[in-house]
Amino acid sequence: MPRAIAPPDPDNPHHHIEALAEMGVQRRYRRGALLIQEGELGDTLYIVLQGRLRAFLGDNSGKELTLGVYGPLEYVGEMSLDGGPRSANVEALETSLCAVVTRDILLAYIAAQPEFALELMGRLIRRARLATESARSVALIDVYGRLVRLLNQMACEADAHGERVLRERITHQAMAQHLACSREMVSRLMRDLETGGYVEVRERWIWLLKTLPARW
């Protein structure tokens, strides 16, 4: 017997995702596990319940470009629900629990809750814009400019001393994957910024001590 769909809750912005997650099958993935492989066929949506997933592109040389990192109550895999091949890889950045939702379940949910189609469409548009912005950045902005942009995007509001800490710990390798460059290039630029007094690492947390120069 089909599971009843709860009516929308206007006070809960995550109602639809939570309702969809309840209709899926829970699966746990170890850190580094590949949930989705670019080019393969698939018809499932992955809703993150615990942990984080990373969507990325890769080439034969091992170079990677991170498209996005997704945490609890975010989802990946919707791009292939038209029956086409997967457009990117998705891996677990840490041990993660996901609700796996099939295309049939998703379509049935949209039929019962058509307003969710607008939410899904909005998310697809935002992701397309981010992909366009990433492509423009890689094509038109040098590595240092992309690094400055990434650090500013990840930084919290300035404290009383005018210093900003990044919202999460991030390695030079992870930065390189966001910037489509080598880890060695990131390490060299970060070392130069530390020497110049712009950046400091405290207990593996990166702090921005003052406004980063536009050019280096």
XYZ file of C-alpha atoms in Angstrom:
216
model
C 0.000 0.000 0.000
C 1.536 3.405 -1.000
C 2.758 5.536 1.861
C 0.572 8.591 2.476
C 2.155 11.959 1.705
C 1.964 14.476 4.517
C 0.394 17.862 3.643
C 2.816 20.794 3.161
C 3.958 22.605 6.284
C 4.386 26.335 5.482
C 6.570 26.773 8.574
C 9.055 24.101 7.483
C 11.104 25.043 4.376
C 12.471 21.473 4.215
C 9.082 19.763 4.242
C 9.280 18.364 0.720
C 12.809 17.019 1.085
C 12.007 15.432 4.452
C 8.854 13.855 3.016
C 10.767 12.511 0.008
C 13.523 11.162 2.261
C 10.961 9.174 4.244
C 9.854 7.528 1.005
C 13.390 6.488 0.032
C 15.738 3.740 1.162
C 18.468 4.715 3.622
C 22.019 3.782 2.695
C 25.300 4.542 4.412
C 28.476 5.337 2.454
C 32.031 5.308 3.702
C 34.362 8.261 3.143
C 35.622 8.270 -0.442
C 32.824 6.039 -1.775
C 31.674 6.957 -5.291
C 27.886 7.228 -5.342
C 27.566 8.512 -8.898
C 29.963 8.148 -11.808
C 29.968 10.613 -14.684
C 28.546 9.132 -17.882
C 26.685 6.220 -16.311
C 22.922 5.853 -16.534
C 20.931 6.301 -13.339
C 17.488 7.269 -12.143
C 17.968 7.855 -8.426
C 18.092 10.955 -6.270
C 20.350 11.034 -3.188
C 19.153 13.097 -0.222
C 21.838 13.703 2.392
C 20.715 12.900 5.938
C 24.154 12.896 7.585
C 27.606 13.744 6.298
C 28.633 15.563 3.109
C 28.843 14.737 -0.587
C 31.038 16.332 -3.256
C 30.049 16.665 -6.915
C 33.019 16.974 -9.271
C 34.346 16.560 -12.782
C 37.587 14.724 -13.546
C 39.849 13.984 -16.505
C 42.208 11.164 -17.420
C 45.181 12.989 -15.902
C 43.594 12.987 -12.462
C 42.753 16.714 -12.403
C 39.420 17.453 -10.728
C 37.040 20.399 -10.526
C 34.661 20.545 -7.566
C 31.171 21.655 -8.587
C 29.642 21.717 -5.118
C 29.597 20.264 -1.617
C 26.246 19.196 -0.167
C 25.228 18.559 3.431
C 22.111 17.439 5.320
C 18.758 17.986 3.554
C 20.469 18.802 0.266
C 20.290 16.426 -2.671
C 22.207 15.343 -5.771
C 21.387 13.273 -8.820
C 18.386 15.192 -10.112
C 20.166 16.074 -13.386
C 19.829 12.522 -14.709
C 16.153 12.016 -13.901
C 15.381 12.671 -17.568
C 16.905 9.283 -18.334
C 20.173 10.704 -19.655
C 23.694 9.913 -18.449
C 25.083 11.335 -15.223
C 26.729 14.719 -15.781
C 29.229 14.552 -12.888
C 30.784 12.313 -10.256
C 29.590 12.342 -6.647
C 31.617 11.019 -3.717
C 31.216 10.949 0.062
C 33.571 13.442 1.722
C 32.977 11.693 5.043
C 30.887 8.798 6.281
C 27.422 9.754 5.032
C 23.845 8.551 5.347
C 21.557 9.167 2.366
C 17.962 8.469 1.438
C 17.941 7.019 -2.079
C 14.796 7.975 -3.993
C 13.883 6.435 -7.362
C 12.589 8.370 -10.347
C 9.155 6.706 -9.997
C 8.841 7.846 -6.382
C 9.919 11.381 -7.299
C 7.418 11.622 -10.166
C 4.626 10.308 -7.948
C 5.531 12.877 -5.306
C 5.491 15.725 -7.851
C 2.072 14.548 -9.097
C 0.753 14.713 -5.524
C 2.624 17.930 -4.605
C 3.027 19.891 -7.886
C 4.461 22.932 -6.107
C 7.600 20.881 -5.494
C 8.229 20.928 -9.257
C 8.814 24.689 -8.980
C 11.253 24.148 -6.108
C 13.100 21.508 -8.124
C 13.172 23.770 -11.184
C 14.576 26.644 -9.116
C 17.338 24.424 -7.802
C 18.248 23.278 -11.309
C 18.442 26.898 -12.455
C 20.691 27.846 -9.518
C 22.998 24.912 -10.239
C 23.155 25.826 -13.924
C 24.114 29.377 -12.985
C 26.823 28.122 -10.635
C 28.180 25.846 -13.354
C 28.258 28.776 -15.788
C 30.030 30.937 -13.218
C 32.584 28.201 -12.544
C 33.287 27.828 -16.266
C 33.673 31.607 -16.642
C 36.012 31.727 -13.636
C 38.250 28.951 -14.944
C 38.361 30.467 -18.433
C 38.770 34.157 -17.610
C 40.271 34.501 -14.112
C 43.803 33.468 -13.172
C 44.477 30.967 -10.382
C 45.251 33.632 -7.788
C 42.012 35.481 -8.574
C 40.054 32.243 -8.212
C 41.794 31.537 -4.893
C 40.876 34.962 -3.520
C 37.295 34.464 -4.590
C 37.113 31.033 -2.926
C 38.621 32.273 0.350
C 36.257 35.243 0.491
C 33.251 33.008 -0.220
C 34.235 30.599 2.566
C 35.076 33.268 5.160
C 32.836 34.211 8.075
C 32.066 37.785 9.050
C 35.018 39.715 10.469
C 35.561 39.634 14.234
C 36.408 42.613 16.443
C 39.986 42.548 15.098
C 38.874 42.552 11.482
C 39.960 38.934 11.013
C 37.885 36.287 9.240
C 38.063 32.549 9.762
C 36.932 30.117 7.086
C 33.671 28.299 7.852
C 35.338 24.907 7.576
C 38.784 23.370 7.558
C 39.971 22.866 4.005
C 43.156 21.320 2.660
C 45.279 22.665 -0.163
C 44.228 19.630 -2.213
C 40.537 20.454 -1.714
C 41.210 24.068 -2.714
C 42.966 22.874 -5.863
C 39.903 20.793 -6.736
C 37.723 23.887 -6.421
C 40.114 25.958 -8.533
C 41.019 23.438 -11.255
C 44.740 23.761 -10.594
C 47.513 21.791 -8.901
C 47.927 21.424 -5.143
C 51.483 22.744 -5.523
C 50.161 25.970 -7.030
C 47.741 26.475 -4.125
C 50.468 25.737 -1.571
C 52.803 28.277 -3.175
C 50.159 31.013 -3.251
C 49.045 30.325 0.327
C 52.662 30.385 1.509
C 53.164 33.754 -0.188
C 49.991 35.122 1.449
C 51.188 33.909 4.855
C 54.577 35.536 4.324
C 52.839 38.779 3.362
C 50.770 38.744 6.558
C 47.430 38.265 4.815
C 46.718 34.703 5.950
C 47.490 32.660 9.053
C 46.796 29.031 9.948
C 45.775 28.398 13.564
C 45.194 24.797 14.629
C 44.469 23.871 10.981
C 41.924 26.690 10.608
C 42.691 29.309 7.958
C 42.293 32.940 9.047
C 42.200 35.946 6.722
C 43.934 38.706 8.662
C 43.149 41.561 6.271
C 41.721 42.235 2.840
C 43.416 40.057 0.265
C 45.114 41.959 -2.561
C 43.276 41.862 -5.881
C 46.445 40.861 -7.724
C 49.624 39.019 -6.734
